[in-house]
PDB file of C-alpha atoms in Angstrom:
ATOM      1  CA  ALA A   1     -61.849 -81.154  55.001  1.00 74.00           C
ATOM      2  CA  ARG A   2     -63.918 -79.971  57.937  1.00 82.00           C
ATOM      3  CA  LEU A   3     -64.125 -79.996  61.717  1.00 87.00           C
ATOM      4  CA  GLU A   4     -67.023 -81.899  63.246  1.00 89.00           C
ATOM      5  CA  GLU A   5     -68.293 -82.602  66.745  1.00 92.00           C
ATOM      6  CA  VAL A   6     -68.941 -86.339  67.037  1.00 90.00           C
ATOM      7  CA  ASP A   7     -69.380 -88.781  69.883  1.00 91.00           C
ATOM      8  CA  PRO A   8     -66.246 -90.648  70.972  1.00 92.00           C
ATOM      9  CA  PRO A   9     -66.072 -94.121  69.400  1.00 94.00           C
ATOM     10  CA  GLN A  10     -67.081 -97.016  71.609  1.00 94.00           C
ATOM     11  CA  PRO A  11     -64.411 -99.748  71.647  1.00 96.00           C
ATOM     12  CA  ALA A  12     -65.431-103.236  70.593  1.00 97.00           C
ATOM     13  CA  PRO A  13     -64.408-106.118  72.906  1.00 97.00           C
ATOM     14  CA  ASP A  14     -61.070-106.510  71.059  1.00 97.00           C
ATOM     15  CA  GLU A  15     -60.406-102.756  70.798  1.00 98.00           C
ATOM     16  CA  VAL A  16     -58.777-100.091  72.921  1.00 98.00           C
ATOM     17  CA  LEU A  17     -59.971 -96.497  73.073  1.00 98.00           C
ATOM     18  CA  LEU A  18     -56.953 -94.235  72.781  1.00 98.00           C
ATOM     19  CA  LYS A  19     -57.023 -90.595  73.826  1.00 98.00           C
ATOM     20  CA  VAL A  20     -54.895 -89.059  71.093  1.00 98.00           C
ATOM     21  CA  SER A  21     -51.890 -87.093  72.270  1.00 98.00           C
ATOM     22  CA  HIS A  22     -50.196 -86.351  68.945  1.00 98.00           C
ATOM     23  CA  CYS A  23     -50.881 -87.226  65.321  1.00 97.00           C
ATOM     24  CA  GLY A  24     -48.506 -86.614  62.428  1.00 95.00           C
ATOM     25  CA  LEU A  25     -49.499 -85.390  58.982  1.00 92.00           C
ATOM     26  CA  CYS A  26     -48.194 -87.748  56.292  1.00 88.00           C
ATOM     27  CA  GLY A  27     -47.685 -87.102  52.604  1.00 83.00           C
ATOM     28  CA  SER A  28     -50.181 -89.878  51.910  1.00 84.00           C
ATOM     29  CA  ASP A  29     -52.834 -87.864  53.783  1.00 86.00           C
ATOM     30  CA  LEU A  30     -52.304 -85.051  51.285  1.00 85.00           C
ATOM     31  CA  HIS A  31     -52.440 -87.460  48.323  1.00 83.00           C
ATOM     32  CA  ALA A  32     -55.666 -88.964  49.654  1.00 86.00           C
ATOM     33  CA  TRP A  33     -57.234 -85.550  50.317  1.00 86.00           C
ATOM     34  CA  LEU A  34     -56.410 -84.495  46.751  1.00 85.00           C
ATOM     35  CA  ASP A  35     -57.818 -87.814  45.432  1.00 84.00           C
ATOM     36  CA  HIS A  36     -54.648 -88.716  43.550  1.00 81.00           C
ATOM     37  CA  PRO A  37     -54.429 -91.981  41.556  1.00 81.00           C
ATOM     38  CA  GLY A  38     -53.641 -94.955  43.777  1.00 80.00           C
ATOM     39  CA  TYR A  39     -55.815 -93.738  46.656  1.00 84.00           C
ATOM     40  CA  GLU A  40     -59.140 -95.033  45.391  1.00 85.00           C
ATOM     41  CA  PHE A  41     -59.415 -97.294  48.463  1.00 87.00           C
ATOM     42  CA  VAL A  42     -59.789 -94.305  50.805  1.00 87.00           C
ATOM     43  CA  LEU A  43     -63.281 -93.934  52.246  1.00 88.00           C
ATOM     44  CA  PRO A  44     -65.292 -90.976  50.883  1.00 86.00           C
ATOM     45  CA  GLN A  45     -65.687 -89.710  54.449  1.00 89.00           C
ATOM     46  CA  VAL A  46     -63.054 -90.678  56.988  1.00 92.00           C
ATOM     47  CA  THR A  47     -61.047 -89.215  59.845  1.00 93.00           C
ATOM     48  CA  PHE A  48     -57.430 -89.095  58.678  1.00 94.00           C
ATOM     49  CA  GLY A  49     -54.378 -89.750  60.833  1.00 94.00           C
ATOM     50  CA  HIS A  50     -52.148 -92.820  61.099  1.00 95.00           C
ATOM     51  CA  GLU A  51     -49.052 -91.470  62.902  1.00 97.00           C
ATOM     52  CA  VAL A  52     -50.662 -91.611  66.317  1.00 97.00           C
ATOM     53  CA  SER A  53     -49.471 -91.636  69.909  1.00 98.00           C
ATOM     54  CA  GLY A  54     -51.833 -91.586  72.843  1.00 98.00           C
ATOM     55  CA  VAL A  55     -52.966 -92.775  76.257  1.00 98.00           C
ATOM     56  CA  VAL A  56     -55.344 -95.652  76.891  1.00 98.00           C
ATOM     57  CA  GLU A  57     -58.727 -94.294  77.971  1.00 97.00           C
ATOM     58  CA  GLN A  58     -60.697 -97.547  77.948  1.00 97.00           C
ATOM     59  CA  ALA A  59     -60.040-101.174  77.051  1.00 97.00           C
ATOM     60  CA  GLY A  60     -62.595-103.575  75.593  1.00 95.00           C
ATOM     61  CA  SER A  61     -63.503-106.686  77.554  1.00 96.00           C
ATOM     62  CA  ASP A  62     -61.136-108.897  75.518  1.00 96.00           C
ATOM     63  CA  ALA A  63     -58.262-106.391  75.340  1.00 96.00           C
ATOM     64  CA  THR A  64     -56.668-107.705  78.490  1.00 94.00           C
ATOM     65  CA  ARG A  65     -53.114-106.502  77.858  1.00 95.00           C
ATOM     66  CA  TRP A  66     -54.027-102.847  78.387  1.00 96.00           C
ATOM     67  CA  THR A  67     -54.932-100.723  81.378  1.00 96.00           C
ATOM     68  CA  VAL A  68     -56.112 -97.136  81.620  1.00 97.00           C
ATOM     69  CA  GLY A  69     -53.156 -94.747  81.469  1.00 97.00           C
ATOM     70  CA  ASP A  70     -50.875 -96.945  79.353  1.00 98.00           C
ATOM     71  CA  HIS A  71     -49.034 -95.153  76.534  1.00 98.00           C
ATOM     72  CA  ALA A  72     -49.171 -96.599  73.025  1.00 98.00           C
ATOM     73  CA  VAL A  73     -48.660 -95.981  69.321  1.00 98.00           C
ATOM     74  CA  MET A  74     -50.903 -97.310  66.565  1.00 98.00           C
ATOM     75  CA  VAL A  75     -49.708 -99.563  63.760  1.00 98.00           C
ATOM     76  CA  ALA A  76     -50.859 -97.830  60.578  1.00 97.00           C
ATOM     77  CA  VAL A  77     -50.938-100.630  57.979  1.00 97.00           C
ATOM     78  CA  GLN A  78     -52.992-103.355  59.604  1.00 97.00           C
ATOM     79  CA  THR A  79     -53.421-107.023  58.665  1.00 97.00           C
ATOM     80  CA  ALA A  80     -55.140-109.361  61.104  1.00 97.00           C
ATOM     81  CA  HIS A  81     -52.703-112.192  61.839  1.00 96.00           C
ATOM     82  CA  ASP A  82     -53.491-115.465  60.079  1.00 97.00           C
ATOM     83  CA  ASP A  83     -51.128-118.450  60.163  1.00 96.00           C
ATOM     84  CA  ASN A  84     -52.428-119.437  56.720  1.00 97.00           C
ATOM     85  CA  CYS A  85     -51.274-116.108  55.228  1.00 97.00           C
ATOM     86  CA  ARG A  86     -47.778-116.354  53.724  1.00 97.00           C
ATOM     87  CA  TYR A  87     -47.088-112.672  54.421  1.00 97.00           C
ATOM     88  CA  CYS A  88     -47.947-113.077  58.093  1.00 97.00           C
ATOM     89  CA  ARG A  89     -45.692-116.139  58.273  1.00 96.00           C
ATOM     90  CA  GLU A  90     -42.884-114.230  56.558  1.00 96.00           C
ATOM     91  CA  GLY A  91     -43.180-111.238  58.906  1.00 96.00           C
ATOM     92  CA  LEU A  92     -44.481-108.968  56.136  1.00 97.00           C
ATOM     93  CA  PRO A  93     -48.168-108.469  57.001  1.00 97.00           C
ATOM     94  CA  GLN A  94     -48.123-105.029  55.359  1.00 98.00           C
ATOM     95  CA  LEU A  95     -47.930-106.752  51.952  1.00 97.00           C
ATOM     96  CA  SER A  96     -51.106-108.787  52.388  1.00 97.00           C
ATOM     97  CA  THR A  97     -54.066-107.948  50.172  1.00 95.00           C
ATOM     98  CA  ARG A  98     -56.110-108.030  53.407  1.00 96.00           C
ATOM     99  CA  ARG A  99     -54.299-104.970  54.739  1.00 96.00           C
ATOM    100  CA  ARG A 100     -56.040-101.759  55.686  1.00 95.00           C
ATOM    101  CA  VAL A 101     -54.673 -98.375  56.694  1.00 95.00           C
ATOM    102  CA  GLN A 102     -56.270 -96.883  59.765  1.00 96.00           C
ATOM    103  CA  GLY A 103     -56.779 -93.232  58.959  1.00 95.00           C
ATOM    104  CA  LEU A 104     -57.587 -93.960  55.311  1.00 94.00           C
ATOM    105  CA  SER A 105     -59.562 -97.227  55.276  1.00 92.00           C
ATOM    106  CA  LEU A 106     -61.207 -96.528  58.645  1.00 94.00           C
ATOM    107  CA  ASP A 107     -61.236 -93.622  61.088  1.00 94.00           C
ATOM    108  CA  GLY A 108     -57.823 -92.584  62.384  1.00 94.00           C
ATOM    109  CA  GLY A 109     -56.220 -90.279  64.879  1.00 95.00           C
ATOM    110  CA  MET A 110     -57.022 -86.726  63.766  1.00 95.00           C
ATOM    111  CA  GLY A 111     -59.606 -86.510  66.498  1.00 93.00           C
ATOM    112  CA  GLU A 112     -59.552 -86.542  70.266  1.00 97.00           C
ATOM    113  CA  TYR A 113     -60.150 -90.300  70.440  1.00 98.00           C
ATOM    114  CA  VAL A 114     -59.542 -93.301  68.209  1.00 98.00           C
ATOM    115  CA  ALA A 115     -60.601 -96.938  68.667  1.00 98.00           C
ATOM    116  CA  VAL A 116     -57.853 -99.389  67.698  1.00 98.00           C
ATOM    117  CA  LYS A 117     -57.814-103.185  67.685  1.00 98.00           C
ATOM    118  CA  GLU A 118     -55.538-104.422  70.465  1.00 97.00           C
ATOM    119  CA  GLU A 119     -53.442-106.314  67.914  1.00 96.00           C
ATOM    120  CA  PHE A 120     -52.393-103.040  66.297  1.00 97.00           C
ATOM    121  CA  LEU A 121     -51.182-101.166  69.362  1.00 97.00           C
ATOM    122  CA  VAL A 122     -47.535-101.098  70.441  1.00 97.00           C
ATOM    123  CA  PRO A 123     -46.737-100.217  74.071  1.00 97.00           C
ATOM    124  CA  LEU A 124     -44.495 -97.268  74.869  1.00 97.00           C
ATOM    125  CA  PRO A 125     -42.201 -96.678  77.812  1.00 95.00           C
ATOM    126  CA  GLN A 126     -43.840 -94.055  80.018  1.00 93.00           C
ATOM    127  CA  GLU A 127     -40.711 -91.896  79.944  1.00 96.00           C
ATOM    128  CA  LEU A 128     -40.767 -91.472  76.160  1.00 97.00           C
ATOM    129  CA  PRO A 129     -42.435 -88.113  75.346  1.00 98.00           C
ATOM    130  CA  LEU A 130     -45.636 -88.644  73.397  1.00 98.00           C
ATOM    131  CA  ASN A 131     -44.804 -85.941  70.854  1.00 97.00           C
ATOM    132  CA  LEU A 132     -41.658 -87.851  69.884  1.00 97.00           C
ATOM    133  CA  ALA A 133     -43.508 -91.164  70.030  1.00 97.00           C
ATOM    134  CA  SER A 134     -45.869 -89.993  67.273  1.00 97.00           C
ATOM    135  CA  LEU A 135     -42.852 -90.236  64.944  1.00 97.00           C
ATOM    136  CA  THR A 136     -42.681 -94.004  65.477  1.00 97.00           C
ATOM    137  CA  GLU A 137     -44.625 -94.817  62.290  1.00 97.00           C
ATOM    138  CA  PRO A 138     -42.292 -92.972  59.870  1.00 97.00           C
ATOM    139  CA  LEU A 139     -39.286 -94.234  61.848  1.00 98.00           C
ATOM    140  CA  SER A 140     -40.595 -97.801  61.445  1.00 98.00           C
ATOM    141  CA  VAL A 141     -40.754 -97.257  57.674  1.00 98.00           C
ATOM    142  CA  ALA A 142     -37.087 -96.266  57.737  1.00 98.00           C
ATOM    143  CA  ASP A 143     -36.216 -99.261  59.915  1.00 98.00           C
ATOM    144  CA  HIS A 144     -37.817-101.625  57.387  1.00 98.00           C
ATOM    145  CA  CYS A 145     -36.145 -99.833  54.472  1.00 98.00           C
ATOM    146  CA  VAL A 146     -32.632 -99.865  55.900  1.00 98.00           C
ATOM    147  CA  GLY A 147     -32.733-102.969  58.064  1.00 97.00           C
ATOM    148  CA  ASN A 148     -34.775-105.317  55.862  1.00 97.00           C
ATOM    149  CA  ARG A 149     -34.552-104.029  52.283  1.00 98.00           C
ATOM    150  CA  SER A 150     -31.053-102.535  51.977  1.00 97.00           C
ATOM    151  CA  SER A 151     -27.615-104.115  52.348  1.00 95.00           C
ATOM    152  CA  ILE A 152     -26.425-101.556  54.887  1.00 98.00           C
ATOM    153  CA  ASP A 153     -24.261-102.363  57.859  1.00 95.00           C
ATOM    154  CA  LYS A 154     -21.202-101.123  59.732  1.00 98.00           C
ATOM    155  CA  GLY A 155     -18.802 -99.332  57.402  1.00 98.00           C
ATOM    156  CA  SER A 156     -21.233 -99.082  54.470  1.00 98.00           C
ATOM    157  CA  LYS A 157     -20.998 -95.966  52.334  1.00 98.00           C
ATOM    158  CA  VAL A 158     -24.577 -94.741  51.963  1.00 98.00           C
ATOM    159  CA  VAL A 159     -26.245 -91.944  50.002  1.00 98.00           C
ATOM    160  CA  VAL A 160     -29.781 -90.835  50.916  1.00 98.00           C
ATOM    161  CA  THR A 161     -31.522 -88.691  48.299  1.00 98.00           C
ATOM    162  CA  GLY A 162     -34.370 -86.642  49.762  1.00 98.00           C
ATOM    163  CA  PRO A 163     -33.995 -84.966  53.190  1.00 98.00           C
ATOM    164  CA  GLY A 164     -37.660 -85.116  54.229  1.00 96.00           C
ATOM    165  CA  VAL A 165     -38.871 -87.006  57.280  1.00 96.00           C
ATOM    166  CA  ILE A 166     -38.498 -90.494  55.769  1.00 97.00           C
ATOM    167  CA  GLY A 167     -35.119 -89.702  54.204  1.00 98.00           C
ATOM    168  CA  THR A 168     -33.872 -88.209  57.465  1.00 98.00           C
ATOM    169  CA  PHE A 169     -34.983 -91.254  59.430  1.00 98.00           C
ATOM    170  CA  CYS A 170     -33.364 -93.581  56.867  1.00 98.00           C
ATOM    171  CA  ALA A 171     -30.132 -91.652  57.364  1.00 98.00           C
ATOM    172  CA  ILE A 172     -30.454 -91.904  61.154  1.00 98.00           C
ATOM    173  CA  VAL A 173     -31.129 -95.660  61.019  1.00 98.00           C
ATOM    174  CA  ALA A 174     -28.237 -96.201  58.595  1.00 98.00           C
ATOM    175  CA  ARG A 175     -25.905 -94.259  60.892  1.00 98.00           C
ATOM    176  CA  HIS A 176     -27.180 -96.333  63.815  1.00 98.00           C
ATOM    177  CA  HIS A 177     -26.096 -99.424  61.842  1.00 98.00           C
ATOM    178  CA  GLY A 178     -22.603 -97.939  61.595  1.00 98.00           C
ATOM    179  CA  ALA A 179     -22.788 -96.605  58.050  1.00 98.00           C
ATOM    180  CA  GLU A 180     -21.147 -93.450  56.718  1.00 98.00           C
ATOM    181  CA  VAL A 181     -23.985 -91.340  55.323  1.00 98.00           C
ATOM    182  CA  LEU A 182     -24.304 -88.470  52.847  1.00 98.00           C
ATOM    183  CA  ILE A 183     -27.742 -86.820  52.590  1.00 98.00           C
ATOM    184  CA  VAL A 184     -28.689 -85.116  49.328  1.00 98.00           C
ATOM    185  CA  GLY A 185     -31.185 -82.309  48.774  1.00 98.00           C
ATOM    186  CA  THR A 186     -31.834 -79.302  46.579  1.00 97.00           C
ATOM    187  CA  GLU A 187     -31.225 -75.613  47.214  1.00 96.00           C
ATOM    188  CA  ARG A 188     -34.762 -75.173  48.526  1.00 96.00           C
ATOM    189  CA  ASP A 189     -34.004 -77.815  51.191  1.00 97.00           C
ATOM    190  CA  GLU A 190     -31.104 -75.818  52.607  1.00 97.00           C
ATOM    191  CA  GLU A 191     -32.781 -73.615  55.196  1.00 96.00           C
ATOM    192  CA  ALA A 192     -35.312 -75.967  56.748  1.00 96.00           C
ATOM    193  CA  ARG A 193     -33.661 -79.350  56.213  1.00 97.00           C
ATOM    194  CA  LEU A 194     -30.015 -79.618  55.153  1.00 98.00           C
ATOM    195  CA  SER A 195     -28.772 -76.975  57.584  1.00 98.00           C
ATOM    196  CA  ARG A 196     -30.501 -78.750  60.463  1.00 97.00           C
ATOM    197  CA  LEU A 197     -29.153 -82.143  59.419  1.00 98.00           C
ATOM    198  CA  ARG A 198     -25.630 -80.768  59.574  1.00 98.00           C
ATOM    199  CA  LYS A 199     -26.328 -79.644  63.143  1.00 97.00           C
ATOM    200  CA  ILE A 200     -26.918 -83.275  64.138  1.00 96.00           C
ATOM    201  CA  GLY A 201     -23.701 -84.407  62.490  1.00 97.00           C
ATOM    202  CA  PHE A 202     -24.677 -85.384  58.955  1.00 98.00           C
ATOM    203  CA  ALA A 203     -22.775 -84.479  55.815  1.00 98.00           C
ATOM    204  CA  THR A 204     -24.949 -83.026  53.053  1.00 98.00           C
ATOM    205  CA  ALA A 205     -24.752 -82.452  49.321  1.00 98.00           C
ATOM    206  CA  THR A 206     -26.843 -80.181  47.119  1.00 98.00           C
ATOM    207  CA  VAL A 207     -27.982 -80.916  43.579  1.00 97.00           C
ATOM    208  CA  GLY A 208     -28.947 -78.271  41.068  1.00 94.00           C
ATOM    209  CA  PRO A 209     -27.947 -76.630  37.786  1.00 92.00           C
ATOM    210  CA  GLU A 210     -25.181 -74.614  39.448  1.00 91.00           C
ATOM    211  CA  MET A 211     -23.786 -77.570  41.400  1.00 95.00           C
ATOM    212  CA  ALA A 212     -21.277 -80.259  40.501  1.00 97.00           C
ATOM    213  CA  PRO A 213     -22.888 -83.533  39.333  1.00 97.00           C
ATOM    214  CA  LEU A 214     -23.956 -85.633  42.277  1.00 98.00           C
ATOM    215  CA  GLU A 215     -21.696 -88.524  41.331  1.00 98.00           C
ATOM    216  CA  GLU A 216     -18.705 -86.172  41.635  1.00 98.00           C
ATOM    217  CA  GLN A 217     -19.841 -84.939  45.047  1.00 98.00           C
ATOM    218  CA  VAL A 218     -20.338 -88.535  46.189  1.00 98.00           C
ATOM    219  CA  SER A 219     -16.882 -89.523  44.963  1.00 98.00           C
ATOM    220  CA  ASP A 220     -15.310 -86.548  46.743  1.00 98.00           C
ATOM    221  CA  PHE A 221     -17.077 -87.409  49.995  1.00 98.00           C
ATOM    222  CA  PHE A 222     -16.116 -91.092  49.894  1.00 98.00           C
ATOM    223  CA  ASN A 223     -12.487 -90.386  48.916  1.00 98.00           C
ATOM    224  CA  GLY A 224     -12.766 -91.413  45.293  1.00 98.00           C
ATOM    225  CA  GLU A 225     -15.134 -94.338  45.796  1.00 98.00           C
ATOM    226  CA  GLU A 226     -18.774 -94.885  44.883  1.00 98.00           C
ATOM    227  CA  ALA A 227     -21.489 -95.620  47.434  1.00 98.00           C
ATOM    228  CA  ASP A 228     -22.297 -99.169  48.516  1.00 98.00           C
ATOM    229  CA  ALA A 229     -25.987 -98.305  48.811  1.00 98.00           C
ATOM    230  CA  LEU A 230     -28.367 -95.519  47.899  1.00 98.00           C
ATOM    231  CA  VAL A 231     -31.775 -94.900  49.458  1.00 98.00           C
ATOM    232  CA  GLU A 232     -34.111 -92.875  47.242  1.00 98.00           C
ATOM    233  CA  ALA A 233     -36.543 -90.949  49.447  1.00 98.00           C
ATOM    234  CA  SER A 234     -37.227 -87.831  47.394  1.00 97.00           C
ATOM    235  CA  GLY A 235     -39.883 -89.121  44.996  1.00 94.00           C
ATOM    236  CA  ALA A 236     -38.126 -87.298  42.148  1.00 96.00           C
ATOM    237  CA  SER A 237     -38.053 -89.528  39.069  1.00 96.00           C
ATOM    238  CA  VAL A 238     -34.633 -88.270  37.978  1.00 96.00           C
ATOM    239  CA  ALA A 239     -33.122 -89.167  41.366  1.00 98.00           C
ATOM    240  CA  LEU A 240     -34.080 -92.815  40.920  1.00 98.00           C
ATOM    241  CA  ALA A 241     -33.206 -92.878  37.216  1.00 98.00           C
ATOM    242  CA  ASP A 242     -29.700 -91.491  37.839  1.00 98.00           C
ATOM    243  CA  SER A 243     -29.003 -93.398  41.064  1.00 98.00           C
ATOM    244  CA  TRP A 244     -26.739 -95.906  39.278  1.00 98.00           C
ATOM    245  CA  LYS A 245     -24.190 -93.146  38.690  1.00 98.00           C
ATOM    246  CA  CYS A 246     -23.414 -92.938  42.418  1.00 98.00           C
ATOM    247  CA  VAL A 247     -23.402 -96.650  43.311  1.00 98.00           C
ATOM    248  CA  ARG A 248     -20.563 -99.139  42.900  1.00 98.00           C
ATOM    249  CA  PRO A 249     -20.879-102.356  40.924  1.00 98.00           C
ATOM    250  CA  ASN A 250     -22.805-104.962  42.948  1.00 98.00           C
ATOM    251  CA  GLY A 251     -24.279-102.227  45.133  1.00 98.00           C
ATOM    252  CA  THR A 252     -27.918-101.586  45.980  1.00 98.00           C
ATOM    253  CA  VAL A 253     -30.530 -98.907  45.346  1.00 98.00           C
ATOM    254  CA  THR A 254     -33.671 -98.966  47.491  1.00 98.00           C
ATOM    255  CA  ALA A 255     -36.683 -96.820  46.614  1.00 98.00           C
ATOM    256  CA  VAL A 256     -38.764 -95.865  49.650  1.00 97.00           C
ATOM    257  CA  ALA A 257     -40.518 -92.901  48.025  1.00 95.00           C
ATOM    258  CA  LEU A 258     -43.748 -92.910  46.060  1.00 90.00           C
ATOM    259  CA  TYR A 259     -43.632 -91.370  42.587  1.00 89.00           C
ATOM    260  CA  GLY A 260     -46.228 -89.158  40.968  1.00 82.00           C
ATOM    261  CA  GLN A 261     -45.387 -90.406  37.497  1.00 86.00           C
ATOM    262  CA  ASN A 262     -43.704 -93.311  35.745  1.00 91.00           C
ATOM    263  CA  VAL A 263     -39.923 -93.398  36.077  1.00 94.00           C
ATOM    264  CA  ASP A 264     -37.988 -93.612  32.801  1.00 96.00           C
ATOM    265  CA  PHE A 265     -34.513 -95.029  33.352  1.00 94.00           C
ATOM    266  CA  ASN A 266     -31.741 -96.795  31.463  1.00 96.00           C
ATOM    267  CA  ALA A 267     -31.958-100.343  32.786  1.00 97.00           C
ATOM    268  CA  THR A 268     -28.788-101.327  30.918  1.00 98.00           C
ATOM    269  CA  GLN A 269     -26.707 -99.126  33.214  1.00 98.00           C
ATOM    270  CA  PHE A 270     -28.060-100.983  36.266  1.00 98.00           C
ATOM    271  CA  VAL A 271     -27.412-104.329  34.553  1.00 98.00           C
ATOM    272  CA  ARG A 272     -23.823-103.516  33.579  1.00 98.00           C
ATOM    273  CA  LYS A 273     -23.006-102.534  37.155  1.00 98.00           C
ATOM    274  CA  GLN A 274     -25.098-105.416  38.556  1.00 98.00           C
ATOM    275  CA  ILE A 275     -26.889-103.016  40.875  1.00 98.00           C
ATOM    276  CA  ASP A 276     -29.826-104.407  42.834  1.00 98.00           C
ATOM    277  CA  LEU A 277     -32.837-102.105  42.416  1.00 97.00           C
ATOM    278  CA  ARG A 278     -35.182-102.736  45.315  1.00 98.00           C
ATOM    279  CA  THR A 279     -38.365-101.271  46.695  1.00 98.00           C
ATOM    280  CA  THR A 280     -39.676-101.106  50.248  1.00 98.00           C
ATOM    281  CA  TYR A 281     -43.205-100.559  51.498  1.00 97.00           C
ATOM    282  CA  ALA A 282     -44.451 -99.446  54.904  1.00 97.00           C
ATOM    283  CA  SER A 283     -43.443-101.546  57.920  1.00 98.00           C
ATOM    284  CA  ALA A 284     -44.441-104.408  60.192  1.00 97.00           C
ATOM    285  CA  PRO A 285     -45.163-104.291  63.951  1.00 96.00           C
ATOM    286  CA  SER A 286     -41.647-105.660  64.542  1.00 96.00           C
ATOM    287  CA  ASN A 287     -40.237-102.476  62.973  1.00 97.00           C
ATOM    288  CA  TYR A 288     -42.264-100.361  65.394  1.00 97.00           C
ATOM    289  CA  GLU A 289     -40.827-102.311  68.284  1.00 94.00           C
TER     290      GLU A 289
END
């Protein structure tokens, strides 16, 4: 990684030049920087940054929906709309093999300016602070996870394992849907994460060798019942493998995390409880909105 002085990009006719206000650092940026397996598509030299908020500096001649001074966020996983693409028709463009990730597949927002195709910009209300707006991308991932890939609604009993940014946003979205939520972390999450989640009204549980088994803590919290749904956001293999212990028969488990190794789990336990094991990837522009 290095800091370079380069000329600002010149927007193509269908692009908008965004003056970057804030840009988040994602776990995938770290994976790409360390050249982990699964990130072979990343350019050898690229400006990172896909959690971007900014102000329109210049609009290309065909980007007629934008004027200088407008506030916007960038859609990270980008697929040019095509009516012949089944994933575009189904509202899941992030699953298309044509997708690219701006900030990994082409230059992103860890610079003063970034050029973005008009199609992949979402307008912001002017009153929304741009530092908060830069969290739209991870929040959109949580919206897709909870709203589209999990059976969570008003009154659902939900466990979220992993109190990082994505797990926290999944918990917030689930609570917004009317669910009762328990967030699970480890002892090292206490100071920076779990304690702060309790301050915004969430119940938390801690797993570890000195703690009661998670399924017992879940049962205590839900008055003797198992969860209707579990969202696995920690990326810990054991959390996904043991998720069936906390979920009722005919419940759901949704994995939103990425895992650094293969997950070894007892599929028979999921079958006997008829638990749906689902996955969720990224988000669509509709989730940003």
